Amino acid sequence: MKHIRNIRRIDDDSRSTYAWLVQVQRKNNIIIKMFSDSIFGGKKKALSAALEFRNALTAVPSPAERNLWHRTIVRRNNTSGIPGVGLVRRPNGTERWIAYWIDENGNNKSRSFSVTIHGYSRAKQLAITERQRQLKRIFIIKSSEGR
């Protein structure tokens, strides 16, 4: 039998398990569901139900929705805990919280907030607010363009 994406066959005689297993990862969640031959009335009907379930899960989200989700993932190397916001320490000792984003044209943008002027907590909050404001603005533009 040829390979079917995200679906595999389980035939375990020792446990009397005969089923199709659907396993799909979406937005860092793994979704697993088993389609038993006995419940669905045979191997072909169970496969048909598994395919229908898989297709519903893998339906393509709008590009703007995917884009926004992708931009808000907290990466392993993130030290601030907020995606697109970081603290930069200059050699002269000054510190700045910086909000980073990619604009609607694909250009890297940033805005910084001085710890000296605003204080540590306020500068961080201003950077977080700026990042959220820019993402919201870009998301509205992309949604209206249908990208």
PDB file of C-alpha atoms in Angstrom:
ATOM      1  CA  MET A   1       0.000   0.000   0.000  1.00  0.00           C
ATOM      2  CA  LYS A   2       1.301   3.477  -0.834  1.00  0.00           C
ATOM      3  CA  HIS A   3       2.137   6.035   1.856  1.00  0.00           C
ATOM      4  CA  ILE A   4      -0.726   8.289   2.959  1.00  0.00           C
ATOM      5  CA  ARG A   5       0.410  11.541   4.550  1.00  0.00           C
ATOM      6  CA  ASN A   6      -0.384  11.815   8.311  1.00  0.00           C
ATOM      7  CA  ILE A   7      -2.153   8.424   8.319  1.00  0.00           C
ATOM      8  CA  ARG A   8      -0.717   5.033   9.173  1.00  0.00           C
ATOM      9  CA  ARG A   9      -2.141   1.548   9.473  1.00  0.00           C
ATOM     10  CA  ILE A  10      -2.087  -0.375  12.748  1.00  0.00           C
ATOM     11  CA  ASP A  11      -2.604  -4.156  12.577  1.00  0.00           C
ATOM     12  CA  ASP A  12      -1.717  -5.551  16.006  1.00  0.00           C
ATOM     13  CA  ASP A  13      -2.882  -9.169  16.380  1.00  0.00           C
ATOM     14  CA  SER A  14      -1.670  -9.408  19.988  1.00  0.00           C
ATOM     15  CA  ARG A  15      -4.054  -6.617  21.032  1.00  0.00           C
ATOM     16  CA  SER A  16      -6.712  -7.218  18.383  1.00  0.00           C
ATOM     17  CA  THR A  17      -6.235  -3.658  17.162  1.00  0.00           C
ATOM     18  CA  TYR A  18      -6.995  -3.014  13.505  1.00  0.00           C
ATOM     19  CA  ALA A  19      -7.290   0.664  12.699  1.00  0.00           C
ATOM     20  CA  TRP A  20      -6.057   3.719  10.855  1.00  0.00           C
ATOM     21  CA  LEU A  21      -4.201   6.292  12.972  1.00  0.00           C
ATOM     22  CA  VAL A  22      -4.271   9.973  12.030  1.00  0.00           C
ATOM     23  CA  GLN A  23      -1.492  12.140  13.484  1.00  0.00           C
ATOM     24  CA  VAL A  24      -1.296  15.826  12.546  1.00  0.00           C
ATOM     25  CA  GLN A  25       0.701  18.680  14.057  1.00  0.00           C
ATOM     26  CA  ARG A  26      -0.871  22.133  13.965  1.00  0.00           C
ATOM     27  CA  LYS A  27       0.461  25.207  15.785  1.00  0.00           C
ATOM     28  CA  ASN A  28       2.638  23.105  18.113  1.00  0.00           C
ATOM     29  CA  ASN A  29      -0.272  20.795  19.012  1.00  0.00           C
ATOM     30  CA  ILE A  30      -0.199  17.132  18.014  1.00  0.00           C
ATOM     31  CA  ILE A  31      -3.649  15.763  17.236  1.00  0.00           C
ATOM     32  CA  ILE A  32      -4.027  11.971  17.213  1.00  0.00           C
ATOM     33  CA  LYS A  33      -7.187  10.010  16.455  1.00  0.00           C
ATOM     34  CA  MET A  34      -7.711   6.322  15.770  1.00  0.00           C
ATOM     35  CA  PHE A  35     -10.300   4.974  13.301  1.00  0.00           C
ATOM     36  CA  SER A  36     -11.052   1.358  14.175  1.00  0.00           C
ATOM     37  CA  ASP A  37     -12.211  -1.075  11.475  1.00  0.00           C
ATOM     38  CA  SER A  38     -14.825  -2.572  13.795  1.00  0.00           C
ATOM     39  CA  ILE A  39     -16.400   0.783  14.695  1.00  0.00           C
ATOM     40  CA  PHE A  40     -16.478   2.150  11.136  1.00  0.00           C
ATOM     41  CA  GLY A  41     -17.616  -1.079   9.474  1.00  0.00           C
ATOM     42  CA  GLY A  42     -14.451  -2.232   7.762  1.00  0.00           C
ATOM     43  CA  LYS A  43     -10.998  -1.225   6.619  1.00  0.00           C
ATOM     44  CA  LYS A  44     -12.132   0.929   3.669  1.00  0.00           C
ATOM     45  CA  LYS A  45     -14.784   2.836   5.625  1.00  0.00           C
ATOM     46  CA  ALA A  46     -12.335   3.456   8.485  1.00  0.00           C
ATOM     47  CA  LEU A  47      -9.775   4.786   5.982  1.00  0.00           C
ATOM     48  CA  SER A  48     -12.412   7.006   4.402  1.00  0.00           C
ATOM     49  CA  ALA A  49     -13.297   8.476   7.819  1.00  0.00           C
ATOM     50  CA  ALA A  50      -9.595   8.932   8.640  1.00  0.00           C
ATOM     51  CA  LEU A  51      -8.993  10.755   5.347  1.00  0.00           C
ATOM     52  CA  GLU A  52     -11.980  13.031   5.951  1.00  0.00           C
ATOM     53  CA  PHE A  53     -10.732  13.844   9.466  1.00  0.00           C
ATOM     54  CA  ARG A  54      -7.176  14.466   8.232  1.00  0.00           C
ATOM     55  CA  ASN A  55      -8.382  16.700   5.387  1.00  0.00           C
ATOM     56  CA  ALA A  56     -10.466  18.794   7.786  1.00  0.00           C
ATOM     57  CA  LEU A  57      -7.428  19.256  10.053  1.00  0.00           C
ATOM     58  CA  THR A  58      -5.054  20.136   7.252  1.00  0.00           C
ATOM     59  CA  ALA A  59      -7.344  22.605   5.494  1.00  0.00           C
ATOM     60  CA  VAL A  60      -5.160  25.594   4.692  1.00  0.00           C
ATOM     61  CA  PRO A  61      -5.588  28.508   7.128  1.00  0.00           C
ATOM     62  CA  SER A  62      -5.668  32.003   5.696  1.00  0.00           C
ATOM     63  CA  PRO A  63      -2.116  33.219   5.007  1.00  0.00           C
ATOM     64  CA  ALA A  64      -2.638  36.241   7.260  1.00  0.00           C
ATOM     65  CA  GLU A  65      -3.725  34.012  10.169  1.00  0.00           C
ATOM     66  CA  ARG A  66      -0.730  31.712   9.686  1.00  0.00           C
ATOM     67  CA  ASN A  67       1.571  34.697   9.357  1.00  0.00           C
ATOM     68  CA  LEU A  68       0.356  36.235  12.625  1.00  0.00           C
ATOM     69  CA  TRP A  69       0.674  32.920  14.483  1.00  0.00           C
ATOM     70  CA  HIS A  70       4.193  32.392  13.114  1.00  0.00           C
ATOM     71  CA  ARG A  71       5.280  35.857  14.256  1.00  0.00           C
ATOM     72  CA  THR A  72       4.135  35.267  17.833  1.00  0.00           C
ATOM     73  CA  ILE A  73       6.004  32.020  18.580  1.00  0.00           C
ATOM     74  CA  VAL A  74       8.357  32.310  21.559  1.00  0.00           C
ATOM     75  CA  ARG A  75      11.675  30.919  20.313  1.00  0.00           C
ATOM     76  CA  ARG A  76      14.151  28.878  22.369  1.00  0.00           C
ATOM     77  CA  ASN A  77      16.710  31.675  22.413  1.00  0.00           C
ATOM     78  CA  ASN A  78      14.224  34.352  23.516  1.00  0.00           C
ATOM     79  CA  THR A  79      15.380  35.877  26.806  1.00  0.00           C
ATOM     80  CA  SER A  80      12.592  38.428  27.325  1.00  0.00           C
ATOM     81  CA  GLY A  81       9.716  35.951  27.083  1.00  0.00           C
ATOM     82  CA  ILE A  82       8.012  38.164  24.498  1.00  0.00           C
ATOM     83  CA  PRO A  83       8.481  37.415  20.770  1.00  0.00           C
ATOM     84  CA  GLY A  84      10.014  40.348  18.912  1.00  0.00           C
ATOM     85  CA  VAL A  85      11.049  42.240  22.054  1.00  0.00           C
ATOM     86  CA  GLY A  86      14.573  42.285  23.414  1.00  0.00           C
ATOM     87  CA  LEU A  87      16.892  44.134  25.769  1.00  0.00           C
ATOM     88  CA  VAL A  88      20.060  45.553  24.207  1.00  0.00           C
ATOM     89  CA  ARG A  89      23.025  46.596  26.345  1.00  0.00           C
ATOM     90  CA  ARG A  90      25.471  48.964  24.657  1.00  0.00           C
ATOM     91  CA  PRO A  91      29.227  48.968  25.430  1.00  0.00           C
ATOM     92  CA  ASN A  92      28.829  52.346  27.178  1.00  0.00           C
ATOM     93  CA  GLY A  93      26.396  50.734  29.656  1.00  0.00           C
ATOM     94  CA  THR A  94      23.118  52.137  28.329  1.00  0.00           C
ATOM     95  CA  GLU A  95      20.191  49.768  27.952  1.00  0.00           C
ATOM     96  CA  ARG A  96      17.245  49.846  25.582  1.00  0.00           C
ATOM     97  CA  TRP A  97      14.196  47.644  25.122  1.00  0.00           C
ATOM     98  CA  ILE A  98      13.601  47.199  21.404  1.00  0.00           C
ATOM     99  CA  ALA A  99      10.474  46.061  19.557  1.00  0.00           C
ATOM    100  CA  TYR A 100      11.207  44.264  16.258  1.00  0.00           C
ATOM    101  CA  TRP A 101       8.770  43.436  13.463  1.00  0.00           C
ATOM    102  CA  ILE A 102       8.592  42.880   9.714  1.00  0.00           C
ATOM    103  CA  ASP A 103       6.367  45.394   7.943  1.00  0.00           C
ATOM    104  CA  GLU A 104       3.815  44.671   5.226  1.00  0.00           C
ATOM    105  CA  ASN A 105       6.522  45.026   2.547  1.00  0.00           C
ATOM    106  CA  GLY A 106       8.852  42.497   4.201  1.00  0.00           C
ATOM    107  CA  ASN A 107      11.280  45.074   5.632  1.00  0.00           C
ATOM    108  CA  ASN A 108      12.772  44.676   9.121  1.00  0.00           C
ATOM    109  CA  LYS A 109      11.668  47.462  11.443  1.00  0.00           C
ATOM    110  CA  SER A 110      12.381  48.312  15.071  1.00  0.00           C
ATOM    111  CA  ARG A 111      11.697  50.933  17.689  1.00  0.00           C
ATOM    112  CA  SER A 112      13.695  51.322  20.876  1.00  0.00           C
ATOM    113  CA  PHE A 113      12.844  52.626  24.329  1.00  0.00           C
ATOM    114  CA  SER A 114      15.608  53.867  26.620  1.00  0.00           C
ATOM    115  CA  VAL A 115      15.825  52.423  30.131  1.00  0.00           C
ATOM    116  CA  THR A 116      17.533  55.663  31.226  1.00  0.00           C
ATOM    117  CA  ILE A 117      14.584  57.791  30.091  1.00  0.00           C
ATOM    118  CA  HIS A 118      11.616  55.505  30.842  1.00  0.00           C
ATOM    119  CA  GLY A 119      12.915  53.153  33.532  1.00  0.00           C
ATOM    120  CA  TYR A 120      13.387  49.395  33.089  1.00  0.00           C
ATOM    121  CA  SER A 121       9.768  48.217  33.474  1.00  0.00           C
ATOM    122  CA  ARG A 122       8.182  51.120  31.582  1.00  0.00           C
ATOM    123  CA  ALA A 123      10.634  50.797  28.656  1.00  0.00           C
ATOM    124  CA  LYS A 124       9.911  47.059  28.415  1.00  0.00           C
ATOM    125  CA  GLN A 125       6.150  47.660  28.502  1.00  0.00           C
ATOM    126  CA  LEU A 126       6.431  50.355  25.818  1.00  0.00           C
ATOM    127  CA  ALA A 127       8.372  47.936  23.584  1.00  0.00           C
ATOM    128  CA  ILE A 128       5.773  45.188  24.118  1.00  0.00           C
ATOM    129  CA  THR A 129       2.926  47.604  23.355  1.00  0.00           C
ATOM    130  CA  GLU A 130       4.674  48.852  20.207  1.00  0.00           C
ATOM    131  CA  ARG A 131       5.274  45.303  18.965  1.00  0.00           C
ATOM    132  CA  GLN A 132       1.599  44.385  19.521  1.00  0.00           C
ATOM    133  CA  ARG A 133       0.427  47.597  17.842  1.00  0.00           C
ATOM    134  CA  GLN A 134       2.562  46.955  14.763  1.00  0.00           C
ATOM    135  CA  LEU A 135       1.474  43.299  14.464  1.00  0.00           C
ATOM    136  CA  LYS A 136      -2.168  44.329  14.749  1.00  0.00           C
ATOM    137  CA  ARG A 137      -1.677  46.998  12.071  1.00  0.00           C
ATOM    138  CA  ILE A 138       0.100  44.579   9.705  1.00  0.00           C
ATOM    139  CA  PHE A 139      -2.470  41.838  10.323  1.00  0.00           C
ATOM    140  CA  ILE A 140      -5.330  44.209   9.432  1.00  0.00           C
ATOM    141  CA  ILE A 141      -3.528  45.240   6.218  1.00  0.00           C
ATOM    142  CA  LYS A 142      -2.811  41.621   5.188  1.00  0.00           C
ATOM    143  CA  SER A 143      -6.372  40.496   6.004  1.00  0.00           C
ATOM    144  CA  SER A 144      -7.878  43.240   3.865  1.00  0.00           C
ATOM    145  CA  GLU A 145      -5.531  42.408   0.969  1.00  0.00           C
ATOM    146  CA  GLY A 146      -6.422  38.713   1.216  1.00  0.00           C
ATOM    147  CA  ARG A 147      -2.791  37.648   1.589  1.00  0.00           C
TER     148      ARG A 147
END
